[in-house]
JSON list of C-alpha atoms in Angstrom, two decimals:
[
{"chain": "J", "resi": 1, "resn": "MET", "atom": "CA", "xyz": [26.39, 176.35, 11.74]},
{"chain": "J", "resi": 2, "resn": "LEU", "atom": "CA", "xyz": [27.36, 178.63, 8.87]},
{"chain": "J", "resi": 3, "resn": "VAL", "atom": "CA", "xyz": [23.69, 178.95, 7.86]},
{"chain": "J", "resi": 4, "resn": "ILE", "atom": "CA", "xyz": [22.71, 180.03, 11.38]},
{"chain": "J", "resi": 5, "resn": "ALA", "atom": "CA", "xyz": [25.49, 182.62, 11.53]},
{"chain": "J", "resi": 6, "resn": "SER", "atom": "CA", "xyz": [24.52, 183.94, 8.11]},
{"chain": "J", "resi": 7, "resn": "THR", "atom": "CA", "xyz": [20.87, 184.19, 9.15]},
{"chain": "J", "resi": 8, "resn": "LEU", "atom": "CA", "xyz": [21.74, 186.01, 12.38]},
{"chain": "J", "resi": 9, "resn": "TYR", "atom": "CA", "xyz": [24.03, 188.38, 10.49]},
{"chain": "J", "resi": 10, "resn": "ARG", "atom": "CA", "xyz": [21.33, 189.21, 7.93]},
{"chain": "J", "resi": 11, "resn": "ARG", "atom": "CA", "xyz": [18.72, 189.71, 10.67]},
{"chain": "J", "resi": 12, "resn": "SER", "atom": "CA", "xyz": [21.08, 191.92, 12.68]},
{"chain": "J", "resi": 13, "resn": "LEU", "atom": "CA", "xyz": [21.98, 194.03, 9.65]},
{"chain": "J", "resi": 14, "resn": "GLY", "atom": "CA", "xyz": [18.33, 194.25, 8.60]},
{"chain": "J", "resi": 15, "resn": "ASN", "atom": "CA", "xyz": [17.26, 195.39, 12.08]},
{"chain": "J", "resi": 16, "resn": "PHE", "atom": "CA", "xyz": [20.02, 198.00, 12.14]},
{"chain": "J", "resi": 17, "resn": "LEU", "atom": "CA", "xyz": [19.11, 199.36, 8.70]},
{"chain": "J", "resi": 18, "resn": "ASP", "atom": "CA", "xyz": [15.40, 199.43, 9.62]},
{"chain": "J", "resi": 19, "resn": "THR", "atom": "CA", "xyz": [16.22, 201.43, 12.73]},
{"chain": "J", "resi": 20, "resn": "ILE", "atom": "CA", "xyz": [18.30, 203.94, 10.78]},
{"chain": "J", "resi": 21, "resn": "ARG", "atom": "CA", "xyz": [15.53, 204.27, 8.19]},
{"chain": "J", "resi": 22, "resn": "ILE", "atom": "CA", "xyz": [12.88, 204.90, 10.89]},
{"chain": "J", "resi": 23, "resn": "VAL", "atom": "CA", "xyz": [15.01, 207.54, 12.63]},
{"chain": "J", "resi": 24, "resn": "ARG", "atom": "CA", "xyz": [15.77, 209.36, 9.38]},
{"chain": "J", "resi": 25, "resn": "ARG", "atom": "CA", "xyz": [12.10, 209.36, 8.37]},
{"chain": "J", "resi": 26, "resn": "ARG", "atom": "CA", "xyz": [11.00, 210.70, 11.77]},
{"chain": "J", "resi": 27, "resn": "PHE", "atom": "CA", "xyz": [13.54, 213.51, 11.73]},
{"chain": "J", "resi": 28, "resn": "ALA", "atom": "CA", "xyz": [12.57, 214.42, 8.16]},
{"chain": "J", "resi": 29, "resn": "VAL", "atom": "CA", "xyz": [8.85, 214.52, 8.95]},
{"chain": "J", "resi": 30, "resn": "ARG", "atom": "CA", "xyz": [8.93, 216.09, 12.40]},
{"chain": "J", "resi": 31, "resn": "ALA", "atom": "CA", "xyz": [11.86, 218.20, 13.45]},
{"chain": "J", "resi": 32, "resn": "ALA", "atom": "CA", "xyz": [12.55, 218.30, 17.15]},
{"chain": "J", "resi": 33, "resn": "ARG", "atom": "CA", "xyz": [11.61, 221.55, 18.86]},
{"chain": "J", "resi": 34, "resn": "TYR", "atom": "CA", "xyz": [13.08, 222.09, 22.29]},
{"chain": "J", "resi": 35, "resn": "PRO", "atom": "CA", "xyz": [12.62, 225.03, 24.65]},
{"chain": "J", "resi": 36, "resn": "GLU", "atom": "CA", "xyz": [15.45, 227.53, 24.97]},
{"chain": "J", "resi": 37, "resn": "ILE", "atom": "CA", "xyz": [17.58, 226.57, 27.96]},
{"chain": "J", "resi": 38, "resn": "PRO", "atom": "CA", "xyz": [20.53, 228.70, 29.06]},
{"chain": "J", "resi": 39, "resn": "TRP", "atom": "CA", "xyz": [23.00, 225.80, 28.98]},
{"chain": "J", "resi": 40, "resn": "LEU", "atom": "CA", "xyz": [26.11, 227.87, 29.57]},
{"chain": "J", "resi": 41, "resn": "VAL", "atom": "CA", "xyz": [24.68, 229.31, 32.78]},
{"chain": "J", "resi": 42, "resn": "TRP", "atom": "CA", "xyz": [23.84, 225.85, 34.11]},
{"chain": "J", "resi": 43, "resn": "VAL", "atom": "CA", "xyz": [27.20, 224.38, 33.10]},
{"chain": "J", "resi": 44, "resn": "PHE", "atom": "CA", "xyz": [29.05, 227.25, 34.74]},
{"chain": "J", "resi": 45, "resn": "ALA", "atom": "CA", "xyz": [26.96, 226.93, 37.93]},
{"chain": "J", "resi": 46, "resn": "TRP", "atom": "CA", "xyz": [27.58, 223.17, 38.19]},
{"chain": "J", "resi": 47, "resn": "LEU", "atom": "CA", "xyz": [31.30, 223.60, 37.52]},
{"chain": "J", "resi": 48, "resn": "LEU", "atom": "CA", "xyz": [31.52, 226.20, 40.29]},
{"chain": "J", "resi": 49, "resn": "LEU", "atom": "CA", "xyz": [29.61, 223.92, 42.67]},
{"chain": "J", "resi": 50, "resn": "ALA", "atom": "CA", "xyz": [31.81, 220.91, 41.83]},
{"chain": "J", "resi": 51, "resn": "THR", "atom": "CA", "xyz": [34.96, 222.98, 42.30]},
{"chain": "J", "resi": 52, "resn": "ALA", "atom": "CA", "xyz": [33.78, 224.32, 45.65]},
{"chain": "J", "resi": 53, "resn": "VAL", "atom": "CA", "xyz": [32.90, 220.83, 46.88]},
{"chain": "J", "resi": 54, "resn": "PHE", "atom": "CA", "xyz": [36.23, 219.47, 45.64]},
{"chain": "J", "resi": 55, "resn": "PHE", "atom": "CA", "xyz": [38.33, 222.06, 47.44]},
{"chain": "J", "resi": 56, "resn": "SER", "atom": "CA", "xyz": [36.30, 221.95, 50.65]},
{"chain": "J", "resi": 57, "resn": "LEU", "atom": "CA", "xyz": [35.75, 218.20, 51.10]},
{"chain": "J", "resi": 58, "resn": "ASP", "atom": "CA", "xyz": [38.27, 216.27, 49.03]},
{"chain": "J", "resi": 59, "resn": "GLY", "atom": "CA", "xyz": [41.43, 217.10, 50.95]},
{"chain": "J", "resi": 60, "resn": "ALA", "atom": "CA", "xyz": [39.84, 216.46, 54.32]},
{"chain": "J", "resi": 61, "resn": "ALA", "atom": "CA", "xyz": [38.36, 213.15, 53.19]},
{"chain": "J", "resi": 62, "resn": "GLY", "atom": "CA", "xyz": [41.68, 212.03, 51.71]},
{"chain": "J", "resi": 63, "resn": "ARG", "atom": "CA", "xyz": [43.60, 212.87, 54.88]},
{"chain": "J", "resi": 64, "resn": "MET", "atom": "CA", "xyz": [41.01, 211.15, 57.07]},
{"chain": "J", "resi": 65, "resn": "ARG", "atom": "CA", "xyz": [41.10, 207.87, 55.14]},
{"chain": "J", "resi": 66, "resn": "GLY", "atom": "CA", "xyz": [44.19, 206.80, 57.10]},
{"chain": "J", "resi": 67, "resn": "VAL", "atom": "CA", "xyz": [42.30, 206.99, 60.41]},
{"chain": "J", "resi": 68, "resn": "TRP", "atom": "CA", "xyz": [39.12, 205.23, 59.29]},
{"chain": "J", "resi": 69, "resn": "THR", "atom": "CA", "xyz": [38.22, 201.99, 61.01]},
{"chain": "J", "resi": 70, "resn": "PRO", "atom": "CA", "xyz": [38.74, 198.83, 58.93]},
{"chain": "J", "resi": 71, "resn": "GLY", "atom": "CA", "xyz": [34.99, 198.22, 58.90]},
{"chain": "J", "resi": 72, "resn": "PHE", "atom": "CA", "xyz": [34.29, 201.64, 57.43]},
{"chain": "J", "resi": 73, "resn": "VAL", "atom": "CA", "xyz": [37.05, 201.16, 54.84]},
{"chain": "J", "resi": 74, "resn": "GLN", "atom": "CA", "xyz": [35.41, 197.88, 53.78]},
{"chain": "J", "resi": 75, "resn": "PHE", "atom": "CA", "xyz": [32.04, 199.64, 53.64]},
{"chain": "J", "resi": 76, "resn": "THR", "atom": "CA", "xyz": [33.38, 202.39, 51.36]},
{"chain": "J", "resi": 77, "resn": "ASP", "atom": "CA", "xyz": [35.33, 199.90, 49.23]},
{"chain": "J", "resi": 78, "resn": "PHE", "atom": "CA", "xyz": [32.09, 197.93, 48.72]},
{"chain": "J", "resi": 79, "resn": "PHE", "atom": "CA", "xyz": [30.35, 201.01, 47.33]},
{"chain": "J", "resi": 80, "resn": "THR", "atom": "CA", "xyz": [33.39, 201.83, 45.20]},
{"chain": "J", "resi": 81, "resn": "ASP", "atom": "CA", "xyz": [33.21, 198.36, 43.64]},
{"chain": "J", "resi": 82, "resn": "LEU", "atom": "CA", "xyz": [29.43, 198.64, 43.27]},
{"chain": "J", "resi": 83, "resn": "GLY", "atom": "CA", "xyz": [29.85, 201.90, 41.37]},
{"chain": "J", "resi": 84, "resn": "LEU", "atom": "CA", "xyz": [32.16, 200.37, 38.76]},
{"chain": "J", "resi": 85, "resn": "GLY", "atom": "CA", "xyz": [30.59, 200.14, 35.32]},
{"chain": "J", "resi": 86, "resn": "GLY", "atom": "CA", "xyz": [30.78, 196.37, 34.75]},
{"chain": "J", "resi": 87, "resn": "TRP", "atom": "CA", "xyz": [27.69, 195.70, 36.84]},
{"chain": "J", "resi": 88, "resn": "TYR", "atom": "CA", "xyz": [25.65, 197.91, 34.54]},
{"chain": "J", "resi": 89, "resn": "LEU", "atom": "CA", "xyz": [27.40, 197.81, 31.17]},
{"chain": "J", "resi": 90, "resn": "ILE", "atom": "CA", "xyz": [27.54, 194.06, 30.57]},
{"chain": "J", "resi": 91, "resn": "PRO", "atom": "CA", "xyz": [23.79, 193.37, 31.10]},
{"chain": "J", "resi": 92, "resn": "ALA", "atom": "CA", "xyz": [22.86, 196.45, 29.07]},
{"chain": "J", "resi": 93, "resn": "ALA", "atom": "CA", "xyz": [25.14, 195.41, 26.20]},
{"chain": "J", "resi": 94, "resn": "LEU", "atom": "CA", "xyz": [23.75, 191.85, 26.27]},
{"chain": "J", "resi": 95, "resn": "CYS", "atom": "CA", "xyz": [20.21, 193.25, 26.21]},
{"chain": "J", "resi": 96, "resn": "LEU", "atom": "CA", "xyz": [21.08, 195.35, 23.14]},
{"chain": "J", "resi": 97, "resn": "VAL", "atom": "CA", "xyz": [22.65, 192.35, 21.38]},
{"chain": "J", "resi": 98, "resn": "ALA", "atom": "CA", "xyz": [19.54, 190.27, 22.11]},
{"chain": "J", "resi": 99, "resn": "ALA", "atom": "CA", "xyz": [17.29, 193.09, 20.86]},
{"chain": "J", "resi": 100, "resn": "ASN", "atom": "CA", "xyz": [19.33, 193.41, 17.68]},
{"chain": "J", "resi": 101, "resn": "LEU", "atom": "CA", "xyz": [18.99, 189.70, 16.99]},
{"chain": "J", "resi": 102, "resn": "THR", "atom": "CA", "xyz": [15.23, 189.68, 17.64]},
{"chain": "J", "resi": 103, "resn": "ASP", "atom": "CA", "xyz": [12.90, 189.26, 14.69]},
{"chain": "J", "resi": 104, "resn": "TRP", "atom": "CA", "xyz": [10.79, 192.36, 15.36]},
{"chain": "J", "resi": 105, "resn": "ARG", "atom": "CA", "xyz": [8.29, 191.71, 12.58]},
{"chain": "J", "resi": 106, "resn": "SER", "atom": "CA", "xyz": [7.16, 188.43, 14.13]},
{"chain": "J", "resi": 107, "resn": "LEU", "atom": "CA", "xyz": [6.35, 190.03, 17.49]},
{"chain": "J", "resi": 108, "resn": "SER", "atom": "CA", "xyz": [2.88, 191.12, 18.51]},
{"chain": "J", "resi": 109, "resn": "ARG", "atom": "CA", "xyz": [2.34, 194.80, 19.20]},
{"chain": "J", "resi": 110, "resn": "ARG", "atom": "CA", "xyz": [2.43, 194.25, 22.95]},
{"chain": "J", "resi": 111, "resn": "ALA", "atom": "CA", "xyz": [5.62, 192.15, 22.82]},
{"chain": "J", "resi": 112, "resn": "ARG", "atom": "CA", "xyz": [7.22, 194.62, 20.42]},
{"chain": "J", "resi": 113, "resn": "LEU", "atom": "CA", "xyz": [6.53, 197.50, 22.81]},
{"chain": "J", "resi": 114, "resn": "PHE", "atom": "CA", "xyz": [7.95, 195.46, 25.71]},
{"chain": "J", "resi": 115, "resn": "VAL", "atom": "CA", "xyz": [11.16, 194.66, 23.80]},
{"chain": "J", "resi": 116, "resn": "TYR", "atom": "CA", "xyz": [11.37, 198.25, 22.55]},
{"chain": "J", "resi": 117, "resn": "ASN", "atom": "CA", "xyz": [11.13, 199.65, 26.09]},
{"chain": "J", "resi": 118, "resn": "TRP", "atom": "CA", "xyz": [13.87, 197.32, 27.33]},
{"chain": "J", "resi": 119, "resn": "THR", "atom": "CA", "xyz": [16.02, 198.23, 24.34]},
{"chain": "J", "resi": 120, "resn": "CYS", "atom": "CA", "xyz": [15.65, 201.95, 25.07]},
{"chain": "J", "resi": 121, "resn": "PHE", "atom": "CA", "xyz": [16.39, 201.38, 28.75]},
{"chain": "J", "resi": 122, "resn": "ALA", "atom": "CA", "xyz": [19.51, 199.33, 27.94]},
{"chain": "J", "resi": 123, "resn": "PHE", "atom": "CA", "xyz": [20.71, 201.98, 25.48]},
{"chain": "J", "resi": 124, "resn": "LEU", "atom": "CA", "xyz": [20.17, 204.72, 28.08]},
{"chain": "J", "resi": 125, "resn": "VAL", "atom": "CA", "xyz": [22.13, 202.77, 30.71]},
{"chain": "J", "resi": 126, "resn": "LEU", "atom": "CA", "xyz": [24.90, 201.94, 28.26]},
{"chain": "J", "resi": 127, "resn": "CYS", "atom": "CA", "xyz": [25.27, 205.56, 27.15]},
{"chain": "J", "resi": 128, "resn": "ALA", "atom": "CA", "xyz": [24.90, 207.14, 30.59]},
{"chain": "J", "resi": 129, "resn": "VAL", "atom": "CA", "xyz": [27.24, 204.79, 32.45]},
{"chain": "J", "resi": 130, "resn": "GLY", "atom": "CA", "xyz": [29.61, 204.00, 29.60]},
{"chain": "J", "resi": 131, "resn": "LEU", "atom": "CA", "xyz": [30.18, 207.50, 28.27]},
{"chain": "J", "resi": 132, "resn": "SER", "atom": "CA", "xyz": [30.45, 209.10, 31.71]},
{"chain": "J", "resi": 133, "resn": "GLY", "atom": "CA", "xyz": [32.86, 206.37, 32.83]},
{"chain": "J", "resi": 134, "resn": "LEU", "atom": "CA", "xyz": [34.95, 206.86, 29.73]},
{"chain": "J", "resi": 135, "resn": "ALA", "atom": "CA", "xyz": [35.06, 210.63, 30.26]},
{"chain": "J", "resi": 136, "resn": "VAL", "atom": "CA", "xyz": [36.00, 210.23, 33.93]},
{"chain": "J", "resi": 137, "resn": "ASN", "atom": "CA", "xyz": [38.81, 207.79, 33.14]},
{"chain": "J", "resi": 138, "resn": "LEU", "atom": "CA", "xyz": [40.21, 210.06, 30.43]},
{"chain": "J", "resi": 139, "resn": "LEU", "atom": "CA", "xyz": [40.11, 213.04, 32.80]},
{"chain": "J", "resi": 140, "resn": "LYS", "atom": "CA", "xyz": [41.71, 211.06, 35.63]},
{"chain": "J", "resi": 141, "resn": "TYR", "atom": "CA", "xyz": [44.49, 209.95, 33.31]},
{"chain": "J", "resi": 142, "resn": "GLY", "atom": "CA", "xyz": [44.95, 213.42, 31.84]},
{"chain": "J", "resi": 143, "resn": "ILE", "atom": "CA", "xyz": [44.95, 215.25, 35.18]},
{"chain": "J", "resi": 144, "resn": "GLY", "atom": "CA", "xyz": [46.91, 212.58, 37.03]},
{"chain": "J", "resi": 145, "resn": "ARG", "atom": "CA", "xyz": [45.84, 213.46, 40.56]},
{"chain": "J", "resi": 146, "resn": "ALA", "atom": "CA", "xyz": [47.21, 211.26, 43.35]},
{"chain": "J", "resi": 147, "resn": "ARG", "atom": "CA", "xyz": [44.82, 208.66, 44.73]},
{"chain": "J", "resi": 148, "resn": "PRO", "atom": "CA", "xyz": [43.88, 208.84, 48.45]},
{"chain": "J", "resi": 149, "resn": "LEU", "atom": "CA", "xyz": [46.26, 205.98, 49.17]},
{"chain": "J", "resi": 150, "resn": "TYR", "atom": "CA", "xyz": [49.19, 208.20, 48.10]},
{"chain": "J", "resi": 151, "resn": "PHE", "atom": "CA", "xyz": [48.10, 211.46, 49.75]},
{"chain": "J", "resi": 152, "resn": "ASN", "atom": "CA", "xyz": [50.75, 211.11, 52.48]},
{"chain": "J", "resi": 153, "resn": "ASP", "atom": "CA", "xyz": [53.50, 210.55, 49.90]},
{"chain": "J", "resi": 154, "resn": "PHE", "atom": "CA", "xyz": [52.59, 213.10, 47.22]},
{"chain": "J", "resi": 155, "resn": "GLY", "atom": "CA", "xyz": [50.17, 215.51, 48.92]},
{"chain": "J", "resi": 156, "resn": "VAL", "atom": "CA", "xyz": [46.51, 216.14, 48.32]},
{"chain": "J", "resi": 157, "resn": "LEU", "atom": "CA", "xyz": [46.84, 218.32, 45.23]},
{"chain": "J", "resi": 158, "resn": "SER", "atom": "CA", "xyz": [49.83, 216.67, 43.54]},
{"chain": "J", "resi": 159, "resn": "LEU", "atom": "CA", "xyz": [49.38, 216.20, 39.81]},
{"chain": "J", "resi": 160, "resn": "HIS", "atom": "CA", "xyz": [51.20, 213.75, 37.55]},
{"chain": "J", "resi": 161, "resn": "PRO", "atom": "CA", "xyz": [49.51, 214.15, 34.14]},
{"chain": "J", "resi": 162, "resn": "LEU", "atom": "CA", "xyz": [49.55, 211.22, 31.72]},
{"chain": "J", "resi": 163, "resn": "ALA", "atom": "CA", "xyz": [51.32, 208.96, 34.23]},
{"chain": "J", "resi": 164, "resn": "MET", "atom": "CA", "xyz": [50.17, 205.40, 34.68]}
]
């Protein structure tokens, strides 16, 4: 058992170091050139749009939740649960662990490309869902806005920063 764990550890570390070496070599040989994009303009536009949508729709939706039919509440709760990160993060993390423990040198070119594509896809999902979920939870905790369940008690725009 100890031999298997040692072998997996060495393979995992070797794969990680190979990946770092490849990335460093590619950036040293070919620097990335991206077109000039006015990021501040786009960020400002999206922030204005999100703020406008928040102030126009959020209060009305929160007040209306109390008069929704039980079937519609179940429907929206289903999509709330579906949007939670566990459905996406756990398979993506398991795919990355499996890719890290794969002996890449023994794979054929076709199999290596297949595993590489799934590894990139899993990393994209893990970063997109995981980092955005982490940012949203930190913002929700920092802002401390009342949940729709408590709109009647605290009001739509009540804030309780850093409260659990």
